[in-house]
Structure formats: C-alpha cells, structure tokens
mmCIF file with all atom_site columns, C-alpha atoms in Angstrom:
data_model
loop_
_atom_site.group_PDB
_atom_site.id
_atom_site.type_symbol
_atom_site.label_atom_id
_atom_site.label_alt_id
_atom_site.label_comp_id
_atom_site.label_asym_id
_atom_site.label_entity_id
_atom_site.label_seq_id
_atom_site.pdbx_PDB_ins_code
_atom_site.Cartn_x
_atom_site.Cartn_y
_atom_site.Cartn_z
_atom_site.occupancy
_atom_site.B_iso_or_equiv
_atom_site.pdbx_formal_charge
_atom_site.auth_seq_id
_atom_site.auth_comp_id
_atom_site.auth_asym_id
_atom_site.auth_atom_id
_atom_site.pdbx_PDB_model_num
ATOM 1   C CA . UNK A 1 1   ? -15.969 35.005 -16.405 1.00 0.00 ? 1   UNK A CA 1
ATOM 2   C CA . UNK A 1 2   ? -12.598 32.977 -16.601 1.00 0.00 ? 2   UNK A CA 1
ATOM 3   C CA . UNK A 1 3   ? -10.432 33.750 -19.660 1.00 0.00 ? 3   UNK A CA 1
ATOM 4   C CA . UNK A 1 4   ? -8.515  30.785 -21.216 1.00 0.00 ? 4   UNK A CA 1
ATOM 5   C CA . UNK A 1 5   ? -4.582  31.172 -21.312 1.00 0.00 ? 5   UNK A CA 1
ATOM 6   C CA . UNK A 1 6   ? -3.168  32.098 -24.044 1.00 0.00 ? 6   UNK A CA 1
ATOM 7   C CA . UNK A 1 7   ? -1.216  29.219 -26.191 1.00 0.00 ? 7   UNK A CA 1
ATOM 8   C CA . UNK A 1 8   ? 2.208   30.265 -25.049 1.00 0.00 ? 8   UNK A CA 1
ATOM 9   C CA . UNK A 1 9   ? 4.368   31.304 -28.336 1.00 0.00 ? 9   UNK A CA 1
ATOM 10  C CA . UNK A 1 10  ? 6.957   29.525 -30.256 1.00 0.00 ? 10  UNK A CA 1
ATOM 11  C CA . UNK A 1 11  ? 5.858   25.712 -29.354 1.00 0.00 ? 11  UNK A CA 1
ATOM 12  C CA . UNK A 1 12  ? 7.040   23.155 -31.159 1.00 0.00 ? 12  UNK A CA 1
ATOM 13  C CA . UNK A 1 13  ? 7.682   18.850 -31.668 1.00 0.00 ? 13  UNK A CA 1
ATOM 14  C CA . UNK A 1 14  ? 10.732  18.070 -33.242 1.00 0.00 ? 14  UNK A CA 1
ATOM 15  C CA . UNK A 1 15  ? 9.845   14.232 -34.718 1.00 0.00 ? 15  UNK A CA 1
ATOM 16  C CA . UNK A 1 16  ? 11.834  11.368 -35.739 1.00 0.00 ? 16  UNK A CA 1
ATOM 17  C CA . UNK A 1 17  ? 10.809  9.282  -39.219 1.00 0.00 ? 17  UNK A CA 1
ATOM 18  C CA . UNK A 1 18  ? 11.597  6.256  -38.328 1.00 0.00 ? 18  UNK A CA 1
ATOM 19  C CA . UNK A 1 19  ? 10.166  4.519  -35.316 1.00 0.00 ? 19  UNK A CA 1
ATOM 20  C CA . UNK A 1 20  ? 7.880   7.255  -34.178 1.00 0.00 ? 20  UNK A CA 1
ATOM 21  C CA . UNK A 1 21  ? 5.920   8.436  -37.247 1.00 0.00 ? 21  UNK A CA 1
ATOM 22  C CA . UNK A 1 22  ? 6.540   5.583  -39.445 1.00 0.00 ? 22  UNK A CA 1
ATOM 23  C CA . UNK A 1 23  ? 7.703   2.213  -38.785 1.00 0.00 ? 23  UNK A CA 1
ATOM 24  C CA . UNK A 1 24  ? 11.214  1.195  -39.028 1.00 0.00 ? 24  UNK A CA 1
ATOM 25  C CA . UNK A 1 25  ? 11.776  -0.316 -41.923 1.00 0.00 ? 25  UNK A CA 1
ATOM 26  C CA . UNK A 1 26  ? 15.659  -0.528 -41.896 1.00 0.00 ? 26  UNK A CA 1
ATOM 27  C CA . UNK A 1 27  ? 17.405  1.550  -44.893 1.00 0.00 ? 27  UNK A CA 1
ATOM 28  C CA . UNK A 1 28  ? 13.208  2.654  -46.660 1.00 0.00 ? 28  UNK A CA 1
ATOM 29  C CA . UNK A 1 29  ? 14.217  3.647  -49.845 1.00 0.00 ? 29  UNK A CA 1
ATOM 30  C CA . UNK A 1 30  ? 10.837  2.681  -51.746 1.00 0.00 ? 30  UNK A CA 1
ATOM 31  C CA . UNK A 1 31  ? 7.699   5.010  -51.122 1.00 0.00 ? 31  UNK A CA 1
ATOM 32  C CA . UNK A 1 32  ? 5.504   2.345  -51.721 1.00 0.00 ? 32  UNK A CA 1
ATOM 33  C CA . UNK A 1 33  ? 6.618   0.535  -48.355 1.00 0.00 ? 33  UNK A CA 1
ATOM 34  C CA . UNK A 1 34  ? 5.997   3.594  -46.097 1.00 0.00 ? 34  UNK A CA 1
ATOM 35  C CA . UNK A 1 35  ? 2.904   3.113  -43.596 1.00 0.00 ? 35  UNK A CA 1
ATOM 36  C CA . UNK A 1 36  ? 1.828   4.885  -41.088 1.00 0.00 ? 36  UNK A CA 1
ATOM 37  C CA . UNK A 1 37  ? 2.109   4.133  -37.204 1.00 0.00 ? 37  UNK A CA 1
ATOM 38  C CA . UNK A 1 38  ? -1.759  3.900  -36.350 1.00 0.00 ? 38  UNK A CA 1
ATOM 39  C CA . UNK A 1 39  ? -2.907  7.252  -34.968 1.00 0.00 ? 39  UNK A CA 1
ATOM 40  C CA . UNK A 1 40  ? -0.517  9.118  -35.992 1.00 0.00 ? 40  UNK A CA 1
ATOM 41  C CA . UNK A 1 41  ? -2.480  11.304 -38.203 1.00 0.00 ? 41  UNK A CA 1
ATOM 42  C CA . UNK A 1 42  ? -4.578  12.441 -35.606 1.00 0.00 ? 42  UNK A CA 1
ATOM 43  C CA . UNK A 1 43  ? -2.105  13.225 -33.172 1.00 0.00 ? 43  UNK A CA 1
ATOM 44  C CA . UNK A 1 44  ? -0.458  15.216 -35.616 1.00 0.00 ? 44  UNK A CA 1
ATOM 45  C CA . UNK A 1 45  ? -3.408  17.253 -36.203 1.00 0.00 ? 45  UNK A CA 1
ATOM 46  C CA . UNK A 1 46  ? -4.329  17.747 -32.894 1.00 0.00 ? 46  UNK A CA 1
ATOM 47  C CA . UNK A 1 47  ? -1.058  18.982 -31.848 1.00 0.00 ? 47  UNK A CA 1
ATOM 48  C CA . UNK A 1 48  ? -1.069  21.557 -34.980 1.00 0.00 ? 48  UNK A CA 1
ATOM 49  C CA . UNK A 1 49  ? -4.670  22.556 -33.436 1.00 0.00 ? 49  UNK A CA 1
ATOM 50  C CA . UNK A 1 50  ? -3.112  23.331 -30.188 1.00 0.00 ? 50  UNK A CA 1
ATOM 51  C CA . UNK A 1 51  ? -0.162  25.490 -32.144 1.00 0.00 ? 51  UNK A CA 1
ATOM 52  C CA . UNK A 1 52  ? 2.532   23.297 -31.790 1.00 0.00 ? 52  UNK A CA 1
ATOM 53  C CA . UNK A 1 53  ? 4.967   24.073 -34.936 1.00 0.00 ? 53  UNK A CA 1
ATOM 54  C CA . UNK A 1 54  ? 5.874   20.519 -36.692 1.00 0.00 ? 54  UNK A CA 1
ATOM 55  C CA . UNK A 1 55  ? 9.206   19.700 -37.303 1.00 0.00 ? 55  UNK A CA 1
ATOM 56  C CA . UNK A 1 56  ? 10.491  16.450 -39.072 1.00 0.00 ? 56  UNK A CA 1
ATOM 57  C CA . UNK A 1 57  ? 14.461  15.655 -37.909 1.00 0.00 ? 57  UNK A CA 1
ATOM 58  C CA . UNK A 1 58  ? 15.504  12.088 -39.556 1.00 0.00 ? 58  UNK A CA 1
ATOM 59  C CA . UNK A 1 59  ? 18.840  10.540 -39.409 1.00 0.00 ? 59  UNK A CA 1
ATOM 60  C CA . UNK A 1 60  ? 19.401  9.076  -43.178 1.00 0.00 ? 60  UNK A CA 1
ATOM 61  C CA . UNK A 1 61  ? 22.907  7.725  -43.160 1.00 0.00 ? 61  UNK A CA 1
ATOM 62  C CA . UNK A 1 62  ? 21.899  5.195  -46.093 1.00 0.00 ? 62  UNK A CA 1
ATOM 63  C CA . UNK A 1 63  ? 22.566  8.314  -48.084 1.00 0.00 ? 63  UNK A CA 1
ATOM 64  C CA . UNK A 1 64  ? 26.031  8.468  -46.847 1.00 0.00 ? 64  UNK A CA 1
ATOM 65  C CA . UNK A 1 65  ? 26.387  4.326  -47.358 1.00 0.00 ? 65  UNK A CA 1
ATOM 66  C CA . UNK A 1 66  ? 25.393  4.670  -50.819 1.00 0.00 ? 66  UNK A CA 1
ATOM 67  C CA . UNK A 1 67  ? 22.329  2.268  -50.024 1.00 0.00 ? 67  UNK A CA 1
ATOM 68  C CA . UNK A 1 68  ? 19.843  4.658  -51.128 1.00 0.00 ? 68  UNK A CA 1
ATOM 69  C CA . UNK A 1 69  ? 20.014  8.469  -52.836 1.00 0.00 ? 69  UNK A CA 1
ATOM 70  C CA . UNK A 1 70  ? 18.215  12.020 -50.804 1.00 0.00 ? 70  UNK A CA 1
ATOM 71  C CA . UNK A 1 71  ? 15.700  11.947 -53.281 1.00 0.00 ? 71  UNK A CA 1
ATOM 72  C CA . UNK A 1 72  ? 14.618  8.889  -52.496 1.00 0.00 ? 72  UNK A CA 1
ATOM 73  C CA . UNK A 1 73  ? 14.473  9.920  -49.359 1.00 0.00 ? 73  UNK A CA 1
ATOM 74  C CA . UNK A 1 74  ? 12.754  13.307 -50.447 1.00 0.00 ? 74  UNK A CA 1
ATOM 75  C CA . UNK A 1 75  ? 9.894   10.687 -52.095 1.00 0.00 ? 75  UNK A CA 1
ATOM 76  C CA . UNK A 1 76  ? 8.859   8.430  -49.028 1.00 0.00 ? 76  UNK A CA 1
ATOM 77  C CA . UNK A 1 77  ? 8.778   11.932 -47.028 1.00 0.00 ? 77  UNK A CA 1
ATOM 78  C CA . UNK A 1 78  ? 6.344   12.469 -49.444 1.00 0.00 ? 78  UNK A CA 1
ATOM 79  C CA . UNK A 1 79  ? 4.230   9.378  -49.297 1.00 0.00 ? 79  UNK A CA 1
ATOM 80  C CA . UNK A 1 80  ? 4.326   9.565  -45.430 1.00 0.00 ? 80  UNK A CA 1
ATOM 81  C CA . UNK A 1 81  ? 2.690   13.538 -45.830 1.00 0.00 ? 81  UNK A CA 1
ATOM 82  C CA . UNK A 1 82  ? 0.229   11.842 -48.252 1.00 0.00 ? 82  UNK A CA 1
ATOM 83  C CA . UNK A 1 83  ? -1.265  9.788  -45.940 1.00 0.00 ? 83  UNK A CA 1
ATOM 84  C CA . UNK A 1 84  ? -1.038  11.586 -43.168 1.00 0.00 ? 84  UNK A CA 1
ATOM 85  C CA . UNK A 1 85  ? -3.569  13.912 -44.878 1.00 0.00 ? 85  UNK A CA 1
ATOM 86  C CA . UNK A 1 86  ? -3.033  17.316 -43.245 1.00 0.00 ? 86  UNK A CA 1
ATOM 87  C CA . UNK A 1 87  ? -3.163  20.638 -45.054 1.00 0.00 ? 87  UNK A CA 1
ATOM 88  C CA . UNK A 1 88  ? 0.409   21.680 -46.198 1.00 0.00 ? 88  UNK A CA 1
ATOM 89  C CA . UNK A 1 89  ? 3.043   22.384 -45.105 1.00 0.00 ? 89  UNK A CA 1
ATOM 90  C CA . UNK A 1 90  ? 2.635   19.623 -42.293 1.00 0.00 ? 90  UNK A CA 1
ATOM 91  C CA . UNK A 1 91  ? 6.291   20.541 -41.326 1.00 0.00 ? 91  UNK A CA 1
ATOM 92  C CA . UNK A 1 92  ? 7.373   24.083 -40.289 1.00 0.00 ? 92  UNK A CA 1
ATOM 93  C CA . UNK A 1 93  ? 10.943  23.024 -41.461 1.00 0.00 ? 93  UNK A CA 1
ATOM 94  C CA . UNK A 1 94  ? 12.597  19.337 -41.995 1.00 0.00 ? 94  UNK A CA 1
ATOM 95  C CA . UNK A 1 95  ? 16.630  18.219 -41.332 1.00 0.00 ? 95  UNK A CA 1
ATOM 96  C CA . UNK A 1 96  ? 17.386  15.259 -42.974 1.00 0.00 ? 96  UNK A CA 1
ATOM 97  C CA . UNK A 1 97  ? 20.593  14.179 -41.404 1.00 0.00 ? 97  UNK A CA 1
ATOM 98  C CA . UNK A 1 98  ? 22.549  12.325 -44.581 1.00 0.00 ? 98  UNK A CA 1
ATOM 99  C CA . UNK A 1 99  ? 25.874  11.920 -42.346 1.00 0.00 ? 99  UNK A CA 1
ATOM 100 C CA . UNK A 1 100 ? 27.134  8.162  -41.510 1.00 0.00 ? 100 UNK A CA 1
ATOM 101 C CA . UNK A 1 101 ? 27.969  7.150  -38.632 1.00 0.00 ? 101 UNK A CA 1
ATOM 102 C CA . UNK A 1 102 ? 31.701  7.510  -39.212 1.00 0.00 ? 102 UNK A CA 1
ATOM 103 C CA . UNK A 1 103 ? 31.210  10.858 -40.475 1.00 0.00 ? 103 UNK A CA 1
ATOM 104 C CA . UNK A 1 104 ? 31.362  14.462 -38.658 1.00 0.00 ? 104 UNK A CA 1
ATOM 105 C CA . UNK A 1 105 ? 28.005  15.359 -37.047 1.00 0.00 ? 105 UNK A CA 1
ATOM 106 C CA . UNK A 1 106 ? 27.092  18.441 -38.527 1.00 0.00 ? 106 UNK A CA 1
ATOM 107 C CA . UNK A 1 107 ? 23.566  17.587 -38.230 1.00 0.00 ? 107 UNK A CA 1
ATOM 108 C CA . UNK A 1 108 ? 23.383  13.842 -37.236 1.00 0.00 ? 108 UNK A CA 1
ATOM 109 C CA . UNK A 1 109 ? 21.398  13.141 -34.141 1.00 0.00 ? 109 UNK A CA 1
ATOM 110 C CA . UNK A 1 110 ? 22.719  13.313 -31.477 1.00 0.00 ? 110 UNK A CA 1
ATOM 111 C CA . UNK A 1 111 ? 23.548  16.548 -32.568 1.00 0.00 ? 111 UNK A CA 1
ATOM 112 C CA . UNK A 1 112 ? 21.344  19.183 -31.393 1.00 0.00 ? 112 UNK A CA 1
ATOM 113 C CA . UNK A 1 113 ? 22.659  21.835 -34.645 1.00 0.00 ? 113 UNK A CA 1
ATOM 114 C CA . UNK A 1 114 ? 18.887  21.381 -36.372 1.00 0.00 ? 114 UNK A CA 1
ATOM 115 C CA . UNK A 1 115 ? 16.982  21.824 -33.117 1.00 0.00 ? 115 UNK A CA 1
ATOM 116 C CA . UNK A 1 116 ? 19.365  24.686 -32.019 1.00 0.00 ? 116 UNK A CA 1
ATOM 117 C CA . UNK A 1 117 ? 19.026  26.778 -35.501 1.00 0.00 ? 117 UNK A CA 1
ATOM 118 C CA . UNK A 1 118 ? 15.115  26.583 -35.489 1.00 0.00 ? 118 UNK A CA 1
ATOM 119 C CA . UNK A 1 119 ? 14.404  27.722 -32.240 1.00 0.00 ? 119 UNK A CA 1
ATOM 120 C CA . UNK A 1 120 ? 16.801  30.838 -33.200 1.00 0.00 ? 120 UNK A CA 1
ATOM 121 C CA . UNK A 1 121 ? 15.353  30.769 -36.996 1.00 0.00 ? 121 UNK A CA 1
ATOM 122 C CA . UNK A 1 122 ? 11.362  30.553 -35.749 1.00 0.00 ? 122 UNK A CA 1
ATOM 123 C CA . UNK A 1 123 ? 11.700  32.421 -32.902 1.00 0.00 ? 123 UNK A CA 1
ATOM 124 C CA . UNK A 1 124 ? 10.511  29.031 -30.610 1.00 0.00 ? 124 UNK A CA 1
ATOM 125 C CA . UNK A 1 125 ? 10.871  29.011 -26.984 1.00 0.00 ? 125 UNK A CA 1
ATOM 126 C CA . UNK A 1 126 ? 12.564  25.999 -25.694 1.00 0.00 ? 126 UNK A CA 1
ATOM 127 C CA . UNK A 1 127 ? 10.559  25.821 -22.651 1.00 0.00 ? 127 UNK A CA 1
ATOM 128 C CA . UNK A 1 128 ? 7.831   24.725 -24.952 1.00 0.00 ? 128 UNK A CA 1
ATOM 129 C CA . UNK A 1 129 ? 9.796   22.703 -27.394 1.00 0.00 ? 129 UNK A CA 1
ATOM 130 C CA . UNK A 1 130 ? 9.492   18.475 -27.201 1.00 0.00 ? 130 UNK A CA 1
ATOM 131 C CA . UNK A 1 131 ? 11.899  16.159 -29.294 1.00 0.00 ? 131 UNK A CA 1
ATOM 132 C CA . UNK A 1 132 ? 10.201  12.737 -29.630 1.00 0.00 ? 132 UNK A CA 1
ATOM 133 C CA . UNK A 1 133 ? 11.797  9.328  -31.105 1.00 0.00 ? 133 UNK A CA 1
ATOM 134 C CA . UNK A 1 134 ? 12.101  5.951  -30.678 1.00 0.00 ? 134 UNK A CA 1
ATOM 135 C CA . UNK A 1 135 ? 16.643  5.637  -30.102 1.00 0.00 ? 135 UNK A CA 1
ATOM 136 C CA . UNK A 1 136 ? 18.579  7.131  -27.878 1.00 0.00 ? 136 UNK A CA 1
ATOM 137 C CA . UNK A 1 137 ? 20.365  9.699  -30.442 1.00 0.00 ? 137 UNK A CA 1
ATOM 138 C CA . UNK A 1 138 ? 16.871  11.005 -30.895 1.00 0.00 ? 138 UNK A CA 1
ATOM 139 C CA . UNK A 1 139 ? 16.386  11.754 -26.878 1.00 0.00 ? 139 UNK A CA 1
ATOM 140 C CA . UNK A 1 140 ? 20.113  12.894 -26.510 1.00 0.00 ? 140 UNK A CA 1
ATOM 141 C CA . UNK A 1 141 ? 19.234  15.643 -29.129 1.00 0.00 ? 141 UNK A CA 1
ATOM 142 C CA . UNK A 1 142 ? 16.618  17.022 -27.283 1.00 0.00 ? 142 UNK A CA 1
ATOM 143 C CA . UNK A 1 143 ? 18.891  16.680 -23.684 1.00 0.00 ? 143 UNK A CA 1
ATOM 144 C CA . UNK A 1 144 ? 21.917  18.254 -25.776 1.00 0.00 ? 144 UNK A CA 1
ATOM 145 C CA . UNK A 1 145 ? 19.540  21.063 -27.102 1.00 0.00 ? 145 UNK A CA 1
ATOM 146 C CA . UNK A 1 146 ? 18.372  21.837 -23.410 1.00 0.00 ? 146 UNK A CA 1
ATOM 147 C CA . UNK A 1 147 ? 14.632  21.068 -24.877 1.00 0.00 ? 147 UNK A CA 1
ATOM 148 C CA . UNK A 1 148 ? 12.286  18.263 -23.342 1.00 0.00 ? 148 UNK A CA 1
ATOM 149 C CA . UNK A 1 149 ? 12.835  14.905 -24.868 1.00 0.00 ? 149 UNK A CA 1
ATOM 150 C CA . UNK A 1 150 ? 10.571  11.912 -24.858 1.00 0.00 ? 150 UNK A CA 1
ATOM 151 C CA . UNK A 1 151 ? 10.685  8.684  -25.641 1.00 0.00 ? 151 UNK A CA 1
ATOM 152 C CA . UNK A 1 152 ? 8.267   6.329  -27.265 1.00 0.00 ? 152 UNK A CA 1
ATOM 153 C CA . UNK A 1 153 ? 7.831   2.553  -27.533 1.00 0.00 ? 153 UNK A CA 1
ATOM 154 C CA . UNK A 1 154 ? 7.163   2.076  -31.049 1.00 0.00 ? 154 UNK A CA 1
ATOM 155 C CA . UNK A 1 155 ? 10.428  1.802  -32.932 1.00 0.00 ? 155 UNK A CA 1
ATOM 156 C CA . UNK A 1 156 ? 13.751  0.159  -31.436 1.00 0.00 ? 156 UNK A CA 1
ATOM 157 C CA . UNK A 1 157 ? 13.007  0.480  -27.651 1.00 0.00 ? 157 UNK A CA 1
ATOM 158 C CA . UNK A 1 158 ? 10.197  -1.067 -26.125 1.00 0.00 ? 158 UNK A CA 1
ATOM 159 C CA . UNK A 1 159 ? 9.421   0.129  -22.146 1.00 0.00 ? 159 UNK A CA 1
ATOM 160 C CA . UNK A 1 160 ? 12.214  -2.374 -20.761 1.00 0.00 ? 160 UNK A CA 1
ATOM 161 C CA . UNK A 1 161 ? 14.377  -1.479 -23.590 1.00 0.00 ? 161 UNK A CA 1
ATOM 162 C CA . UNK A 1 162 ? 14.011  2.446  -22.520 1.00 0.00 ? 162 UNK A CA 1
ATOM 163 C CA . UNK A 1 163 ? 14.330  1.600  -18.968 1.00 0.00 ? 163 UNK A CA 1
ATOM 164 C CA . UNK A 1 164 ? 17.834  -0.224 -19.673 1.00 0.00 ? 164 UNK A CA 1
ATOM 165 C CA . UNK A 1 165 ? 18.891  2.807  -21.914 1.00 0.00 ? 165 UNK A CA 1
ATOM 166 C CA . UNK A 1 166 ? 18.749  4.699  -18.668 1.00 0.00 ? 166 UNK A CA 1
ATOM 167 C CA . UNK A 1 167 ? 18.051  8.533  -19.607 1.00 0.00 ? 167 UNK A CA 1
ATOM 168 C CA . UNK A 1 168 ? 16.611  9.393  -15.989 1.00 0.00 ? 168 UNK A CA 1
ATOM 169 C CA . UNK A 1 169 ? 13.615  12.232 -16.494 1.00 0.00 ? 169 UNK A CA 1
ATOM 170 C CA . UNK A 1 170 ? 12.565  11.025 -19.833 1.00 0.00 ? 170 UNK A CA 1
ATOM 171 C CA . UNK A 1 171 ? 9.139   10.328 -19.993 1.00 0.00 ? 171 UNK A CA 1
ATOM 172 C CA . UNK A 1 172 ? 8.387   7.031  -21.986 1.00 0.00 ? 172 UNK A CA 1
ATOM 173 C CA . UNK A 1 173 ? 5.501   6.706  -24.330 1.00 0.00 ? 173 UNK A CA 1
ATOM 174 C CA . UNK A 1 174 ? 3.452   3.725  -25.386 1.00 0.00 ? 174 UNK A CA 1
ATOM 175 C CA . UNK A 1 175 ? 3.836   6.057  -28.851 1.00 0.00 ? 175 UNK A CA 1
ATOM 176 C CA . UNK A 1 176 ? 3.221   9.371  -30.092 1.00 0.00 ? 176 UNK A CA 1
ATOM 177 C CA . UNK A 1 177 ? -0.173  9.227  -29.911 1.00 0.00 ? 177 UNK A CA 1
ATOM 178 C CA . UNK A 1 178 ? -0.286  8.707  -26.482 1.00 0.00 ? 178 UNK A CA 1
ATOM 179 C CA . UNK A 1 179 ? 2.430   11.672 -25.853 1.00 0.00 ? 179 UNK A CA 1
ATOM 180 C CA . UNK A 1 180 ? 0.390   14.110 -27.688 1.00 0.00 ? 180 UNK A CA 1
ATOM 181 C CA . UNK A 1 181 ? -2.466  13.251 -26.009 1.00 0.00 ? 181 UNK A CA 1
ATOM 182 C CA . UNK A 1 182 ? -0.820  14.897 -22.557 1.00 0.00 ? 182 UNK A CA 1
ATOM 183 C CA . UNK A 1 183 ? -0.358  18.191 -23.873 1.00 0.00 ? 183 UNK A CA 1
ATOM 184 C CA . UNK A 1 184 ? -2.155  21.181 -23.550 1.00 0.00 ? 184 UNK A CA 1
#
C-alpha cells in the first residue's frame, strides 16, 4: 500500500490586496466598495486545506499621502475577510506597508523585510513559500526574499503587460485562482 507524502512544513502564500484578492480600486478607503475577485474564496480555502499558511502583504501608501487613515485601511481588510467567509484567522500574520513612495522602505514592497521576518518568526521554509500579486514590486519581493514569485493577470498587468515587465522565470497567472489550482 502507497503512503501519501507528507505536506512538507512551513508552506506558505504571501498575497497582495489589491489586484490579486480584491480589485484595484485606486486609494479604497470605503469598506463598502471592497469586492471580491471571483473565486477567490475558494482558492483561499483550498490552499488553507492543503496547509499553506496565509499571509496578507499590502502596500498602503495613501496612508502616508494623507488620502486615507490605517484604520480605514484596518476596516476594508475587514470587509474583504467577511466575504471571503473562512474560519478566522484567514491570515497567519498581515504587513500593511503605510510607507510612500518617497519614503524609506522599511516594509514597502519591493522590500522583502515582511516576507524575510515570517519565514524566521513561523518557522516557514522558503522552498515552499509563493508571493503572488498583480505589479512588479509585488514579484520583486518574492525574487528579493529568494522565495517563488508569481504573477497574475487580474490587477495592473494583463499577460502582454507581464511579458513587457520582463521578470524571466515568473510564472504568469490568468489569477489566483488559477495559481492555486497548480499546487499540491
């Protein structure tokens, strides 16, 4: 009798907001105006099923421009867990990156800092560790955290857009959906 493998230890997605879970509203401030990208629910809960740790890592620099405060940003997180549905926590840990552009990147993707300090702080093993999002900060964190990175087509980039942003070895996505579909 075959035995199955054993789910390897430590796996984990690190997610955009913005473009991969939700669409990209420019500057959401309002909870009422967060939606879901369509299957997104699912492939959430089919990657916690499989033991992949959850991780939500959002760039908010309308905190930083003034345009909107952290606890408004704390409130559409909160919207966008409601209707996702799954039993809290959904996320083993969040980063919400508040820095402008101008600003220092202490946590601002493309900073790998958030991705870096929960694999040491959740004991993950990179080797099993996936950053997904729709910009090229969000891919660059993964490359600059030495985890996978993938890309998906439902935010800023489209798959000509991706192709012209020219990160060689990046698999490209249709969405998450599709992503977390592939893995085992």
């Amino acid at each position: 009798m075959a035995s199955t493998p054993p789910i390897p230890a430590g796996r984990a997605l690190f997610l955009d907001r913005d473009g991969t879970l939700i669409p990209d509203k420019h500057y959401l401030a309002d909870p009422a105006d967060v939606e879901l990208i369509p299957g997104i629910a699912g492939a959430l809960a089919h990657a916690r099923a499989l033991g992949y740790h959850l991780f939500l890592f959002t760039n908010q620099s309308g905190v930083a421009r003034g345009y909107f405060t952290v606890d408004d940003v704390h409130r559409c997180n909160a919207r966008m867990e409601e209707l996702i549905g799954l039993t809290p926590p959904l996320f083993t840990d969040r980063c919400i990156a508040t820095e402008g552009p101008g600003d220092p990147p202490l946590y601002r993707k493309p900073s790998p800092r958030f991705i870096l300090e929960s694999i040491a702080r959740h004991g993950l093993d990179p080797r099993h560790c996936w950053m997904v999002g729709d910009r090229e900060g969000d891919v660059d964190a993964g490359l600059n955290a030495h985890i996978h990175a993938v890309a998906v087509c439902t935010g800023k980039h489209d798959a000509a857009g991706w192709a012209a942003a020219d990160r060689p070895g990046v698999p490209v996505f249709p969405s998450l959906v599709e992503f977390v579909a592939t893995l085992k």
